[in-house]
Structure formats: C-alpha cells, structure tokens
Short mmCIF file of C-alpha atoms and ligand atoms in Angstrom, two decimals:
data_model
loop_
_atom_site.label_atom_id
_atom_site.label_comp_id
_atom_site.label_asym_id
_atom_site.label_seq_id
_atom_site.Cartn_x
_atom_site.Cartn_y
_atom_site.Cartn_z
CA MET A 246 -21.65 -8.11 -59.82
CA LEU A 247 -21.67 -5.92 -56.72
CA LEU A 248 -20.48 -7.69 -53.56
CA LYS A 249 -20.95 -6.13 -50.05
CA ILE A 250 -18.02 -7.35 -48.10
CA ASP A 251 -16.62 -6.74 -44.60
CA MET A 252 -13.09 -6.55 -45.02
CA HIS A 253 -11.87 -6.95 -41.64
CA VAL A 254 -13.15 -9.30 -39.12
CA HIS A 255 -11.64 -11.49 -36.25
CA SER A 256 -12.44 -15.04 -35.52
CA CYS A 257 -11.83 -16.53 -32.16
CA PHE A 258 -8.54 -17.71 -33.37
CA SER A 259 -7.28 -14.03 -32.52
CA GLU A 260 -7.14 -14.29 -28.61
CA ASP A 261 -9.22 -11.05 -28.32
CA SER A 262 -11.93 -11.72 -30.26
CA LEU A 263 -15.32 -13.89 -29.21
CA ILE A 264 -16.47 -14.80 -32.76
CA THR A 265 -16.85 -18.59 -33.24
CA PRO A 266 -16.76 -19.79 -36.92
CA GLU A 267 -20.60 -20.35 -36.70
CA GLU A 268 -21.54 -16.89 -35.44
CA LEU A 269 -18.93 -15.37 -37.84
CA VAL A 270 -21.05 -16.76 -40.93
CA PHE A 271 -24.41 -16.41 -39.09
CA TYR A 272 -23.87 -12.54 -38.45
CA ALA A 273 -22.47 -11.97 -41.90
CA LYS A 274 -25.68 -13.42 -43.51
CA LYS A 275 -28.05 -11.44 -41.10
CA ARG A 276 -26.23 -8.42 -41.99
CA GLY A 277 -26.76 -8.96 -45.69
CA LEU A 278 -23.03 -9.36 -46.48
CA ASP A 279 -21.98 -11.26 -49.61
CA GLY A 280 -18.40 -12.17 -48.05
CA VAL A 281 -16.28 -11.44 -44.97
CA ALA A 282 -12.27 -11.21 -44.93
CA VAL A 283 -11.14 -12.98 -41.86
CA THR A 284 -8.04 -11.44 -40.58
CA ASP A 285 -6.68 -12.65 -37.12
CA HIS A 286 -3.58 -11.26 -35.68
CA ASP A 287 -0.59 -13.20 -37.04
CA ASN A 288 -2.65 -16.38 -37.39
CA LEU A 289 -4.26 -18.28 -40.29
CA GLN A 290 -6.12 -21.13 -38.59
CA GLY A 291 -9.55 -19.31 -38.41
CA PRO A 292 -9.68 -18.13 -42.23
CA LEU A 293 -8.70 -21.51 -43.43
CA LYS A 294 -10.82 -23.65 -40.88
CA ILE A 295 -14.00 -21.50 -41.83
CA ALA A 296 -13.27 -21.32 -45.67
CA ALA A 297 -13.17 -25.00 -45.64
CA GLU A 298 -16.45 -25.36 -43.54
CA THR A 299 -18.78 -23.23 -45.65
CA ASP A 300 -19.75 -22.06 -48.84
CA PHE A 301 -20.17 -18.40 -47.90
CA LEU A 302 -17.45 -16.21 -49.38
CA ILE A 303 -14.51 -16.13 -47.25
CA ILE A 304 -11.32 -14.20 -48.05
CA PRO A 305 -8.72 -15.57 -46.22
CA GLY A 306 -6.31 -12.99 -44.74
CA ILE A 307 -4.16 -11.91 -41.73
CA GLU A 308 -3.41 -8.61 -39.46
CA VAL A 309 0.45 -8.50 -39.35
CA GLY A 310 1.93 -6.72 -36.35
CA SER A 311 4.84 -5.02 -38.68
CA SER A 312 7.41 -2.77 -36.58
CA ASP A 313 5.75 0.15 -38.22
CA GLY A 314 2.02 -0.61 -37.17
CA HIS A 315 -0.73 -3.07 -38.21
CA VAL A 316 -1.09 -4.35 -41.99
CA LEU A 317 -3.81 -6.31 -43.42
CA GLY A 318 -2.96 -9.04 -45.92
CA LEU A 319 -5.79 -9.93 -48.06
CA ASN A 320 -6.13 -13.55 -49.83
CA VAL A 321 -2.99 -14.66 -48.03
CA LYS A 322 -2.83 -18.35 -47.24
CA GLU A 323 0.86 -18.42 -45.51
CA LEU A 324 2.08 -16.79 -42.36
CA ILE A 325 3.74 -13.44 -42.91
CA PRO A 326 6.31 -12.99 -40.40
CA PRO A 327 5.57 -9.88 -37.73
CA ARG A 328 7.79 -7.33 -36.70
CA LEU A 329 9.32 -6.46 -40.29
CA SER A 330 9.05 -3.00 -41.44
CA ALA A 331 5.89 -2.24 -43.14
CA THR A 332 7.58 -1.88 -46.76
CA GLU A 333 9.06 -5.60 -46.17
CA THR A 334 5.72 -6.77 -44.78
CA VAL A 335 3.91 -5.53 -47.94
CA THR A 336 6.35 -7.37 -50.25
CA ARG A 337 6.08 -10.65 -48.45
CA ILE A 338 2.35 -10.47 -48.60
CA HIS A 339 2.76 -9.51 -52.44
CA ASP A 340 4.95 -12.81 -52.80
CA ALA A 341 2.42 -14.76 -50.94
CA GLY A 342 0.00 -13.66 -53.86
CA GLY A 343 -2.20 -11.28 -51.40
CA ILE A 344 -2.55 -7.61 -51.18
CA ALA A 345 -1.63 -5.26 -48.50
CA VAL A 346 -3.89 -2.90 -46.98
CA ALA A 347 -3.07 -0.12 -44.55
CA CYS A 348 -5.76 -0.83 -41.85
CA HIS A 349 -6.93 1.83 -39.28
CA PRO A 350 -3.87 4.12 -40.24
CA ILE A 351 -5.25 6.91 -37.85
CA GLY A 352 -7.01 6.09 -34.42
CA LEU A 353 -6.07 5.92 -30.83
CA PHE A 354 -4.65 2.50 -29.29
CA LYS A 355 -4.80 0.95 -32.55
CA GLY A 356 -1.18 0.36 -33.67
CA GLY A 357 -1.84 1.85 -36.83
CA LEU A 358 0.66 2.92 -39.32
CA GLY A 359 0.02 6.74 -39.30
CA ARG A 360 2.66 8.70 -41.63
CA ARG A 361 4.35 5.44 -42.28
CA THR A 362 1.71 4.65 -44.64
CA ASN A 363 3.65 4.52 -48.05
CA SER A 364 3.01 3.97 -51.91
CA SER A 365 3.78 0.40 -51.56
CA PHE A 366 0.34 -0.46 -50.13
CA ASP A 367 -2.33 -1.44 -52.44
CA ALA A 368 -5.16 0.15 -50.66
CA VAL A 369 -6.08 2.12 -47.22
CA GLU A 370 -8.90 1.05 -44.94
CA VAL A 371 -10.43 4.65 -44.61
CA ILE A 372 -13.42 3.06 -42.59
CA ASN A 373 -12.64 0.98 -39.41
CA SER A 374 -15.87 0.80 -37.39
CA SER A 375 -13.62 0.15 -34.11
CA ALA A 376 -11.34 3.21 -34.49
CA ILE A 377 -11.53 6.04 -32.06
CA PRO A 378 -12.41 9.11 -32.35
CA PHE A 379 -14.22 7.74 -35.33
CA SER A 380 -14.87 10.75 -37.61
CA TYR A 381 -11.51 12.01 -37.01
CA ALA A 382 -9.99 8.67 -38.01
CA VAL A 383 -11.91 8.66 -41.26
CA ASN A 384 -11.40 12.17 -42.45
CA GLN A 385 -7.39 11.69 -41.76
CA SER A 386 -7.49 8.20 -43.29
CA MET A 387 -9.18 9.65 -46.36
CA LYS A 388 -6.59 12.02 -46.70
CA ILE A 389 -4.02 9.59 -46.55
CA ALA A 390 -5.66 7.62 -49.40
CA SER A 391 -5.97 10.82 -51.39
CA ARG A 392 -2.25 11.80 -51.16
CA LEU A 393 -0.90 8.14 -52.27
CA GLY A 394 -3.83 7.75 -54.71
CA LYS A 395 -4.86 4.30 -53.71
CA PRO A 396 -8.26 2.75 -53.36
CA ARG A 397 -10.29 2.82 -50.23
CA VAL A 398 -11.85 -0.07 -48.46
CA ALA A 399 -13.85 -0.24 -45.25
CA GLY A 400 -14.24 -3.11 -42.58
CA SER A 401 -15.88 -3.41 -39.10
CA ASP A 402 -12.46 -4.79 -37.17
CA ALA A 403 -15.25 -6.83 -35.27
CA HIS A 404 -14.24 -9.08 -32.15
CA TYR A 405 -17.88 -9.78 -31.34
CA GLY A 406 -20.72 -11.12 -33.55
CA PRO A 407 -22.90 -8.15 -33.74
CA GLU A 408 -20.27 -5.93 -34.75
CA ILE A 409 -19.79 -7.56 -38.22
CA GLY A 410 -21.10 -5.55 -40.82
CA CYS A 411 -20.87 -2.07 -39.23
CA ALA A 412 -18.70 -1.06 -42.01
CA TYR A 413 -18.31 -2.90 -45.54
CA THR A 414 -16.86 -2.26 -49.07
CA ILE A 415 -18.97 -2.70 -52.08
CA VAL A 416 -16.61 -4.47 -54.57
CA ASP A 417 -17.49 -4.91 -58.25
CA ALA A 418 -16.27 -8.22 -58.62
CA GLU A 419 -17.07 -12.27 -59.18
CA PRO A 420 -17.58 -13.92 -55.77
CA ASP A 421 -14.14 -15.23 -55.62
CA ALA A 422 -11.43 -14.08 -53.31
CA ASN A 423 -8.89 -13.78 -56.04
CA ASP A 424 -11.20 -11.66 -58.34
CA VAL A 425 -12.19 -9.56 -55.09
CA VAL A 426 -8.58 -8.71 -54.36
CA LYS A 427 -7.74 -7.65 -58.02
CA ALA A 428 -11.09 -5.46 -58.32
CA VAL A 429 -9.91 -3.71 -54.69
CA CYS A 430 -6.24 -2.97 -56.73
CA ARG A 431 -8.14 -1.71 -59.81
CA GLY A 432 -10.00 0.59 -57.86
CA LEU A 433 -13.38 -1.25 -58.35
CA CYS A 434 -14.76 -0.55 -54.89
CA LYS A 435 -16.30 1.90 -52.35
CA PRO A 436 -16.19 2.10 -48.60
CA PHE A 437 -19.31 2.31 -46.34
CA GLY A 438 -20.09 2.25 -42.64
CA ASN A 439 -20.15 3.93 -39.09
CA SER A 440 -19.00 3.31 -35.79
CA ILE A 441 -19.86 0.47 -33.81
CA PRO A 442 -22.79 1.47 -31.72
CA TRP A 443 -21.99 2.28 -27.78
CA THR A 444 -25.00 -0.36 -27.02
CA ILE A 445 -23.03 -2.98 -28.88
CA ARG A 446 -19.50 -2.09 -27.54
CA LEU A 447 -21.16 -2.47 -24.02
CA LYS A 448 -22.70 -5.82 -24.70
CA LYS A 449 -19.27 -7.19 -26.03
CA ILE A 450 -17.68 -6.01 -22.61
CA LEU A 451 -20.32 -7.79 -20.93
CA ALA A 452 -20.05 -11.07 -22.97
CA ALA A 453 -16.28 -11.06 -22.57
CA ASN A 454 -16.53 -11.16 -18.95
CA ARG A 455 -19.15 -13.69 -19.11
CA ARG A 456 -16.66 -15.76 -20.92
CA ARG A 457 -14.15 -15.26 -18.40
CA LEU A 458 -16.34 -16.40 -15.25
ZN1 ZN B 642 -5.30 -3.64 -35.87
ZN1 ZN B 643 -8.02 -5.97 -36.44
#
C-alpha cells in the first residue's frame, strides 16, 4: 500500500524542538500522514516513548552529528555515537539494523554532508523543508542522488508542530517500520513537498520566545 510518511521530525527530546509527543501525533494526523520518522539529535528517548504510547506508525530514528555532517539513521533503536566519519556512522547504523540517509546534504547553516555524501548511504534526503535556499538545495541534492544512483526521500525537519508534513515521502510498503525502510532501500519511494512557509517560521519564533518567558 502507498504510505505518506514525513521522514524527518524532531520531538521535544531534541533541545531545539517544541514538538511534544501529543502534538507530533496530532499534527501528523491533521496533515493526512500515515507515519512519521522521529529523528532527534543524538538521542532516542523521543521515538521510543512516542512509539510506545501510540498506535500511529512511528519509525524510530536518530540524527547523528558525524564528523562529516548530519546523518539520519532510520529504524534504529540504539544510540549511534556522534563525531565518527560519515562512512563509519553508516556502518554503525547498518549494524544496528537501520538504513542511513544523507539528510539535507546541501543548504546553509544545516551541517550537511555536501560532497562527502558517498555511496555507502542507502538514500538521499532530496527535499528538506527547512533547507535554505530551498530550490537550490533541492536541485543540488537531486544531483547527488542521481550521481550516486540512490533512492530519494523527503522530510520536513520540523521543530514546531505546524511544520510537520511540509515534505513527505510516498512509500509502497506495509505500515511497519521494518517494511518501510526495506521499501526505501529498494527505491519504492518518491519525495514530495515544499519549503516551510514564512508565516509558520515566524509563528515558531514567537512560540519559542513564549516558552522562554
Ligand atoms: Zn540536520
Ligand atoms: Zn533534523
């Protein structure tokens, strides 16, 4: 079946995200998603807690700060150490039973892999709704995926509830985390989505300021 999945969302267990477990499921359903990959920075508390508390499809993941740039591990339930090389990080993700995605390889201020994206990855995140400048980042990331011959995925990189679903991946799989990542590896997926609208970016800044008061 065709599933609509946002492959890159941060819960409030990432220090820079405002999204509580309840909001994550609420906004995902509101946006008509079938599932969400929860990918916090070097932390697995969020996806494991949320997956245990809901029937909604949660793909447990992690965004690893490798020494070469950010790497997404999907279907990972154990911590992958940060600051290893990209290739070593991919090996650790595979050993943990997950797949490795080169997230936002291009874009300013994002810590992307750029030219260090290599053939050890299983997929390339060609659409990241938070990436700036958006169209340039999409075009260049598509080129990297083509050069490496890798499947393409998309995610919002949401850190605020209303950002969830701004980008998503259609995956031909059963609603099960193992099956979804296998389908991505086989290329049974297609990326969709847009940049986060400026009105929502502004609301996020206001919400973050309110939280600090
Ligand atoms: Zn990142
Ligand atoms: Zn991220």
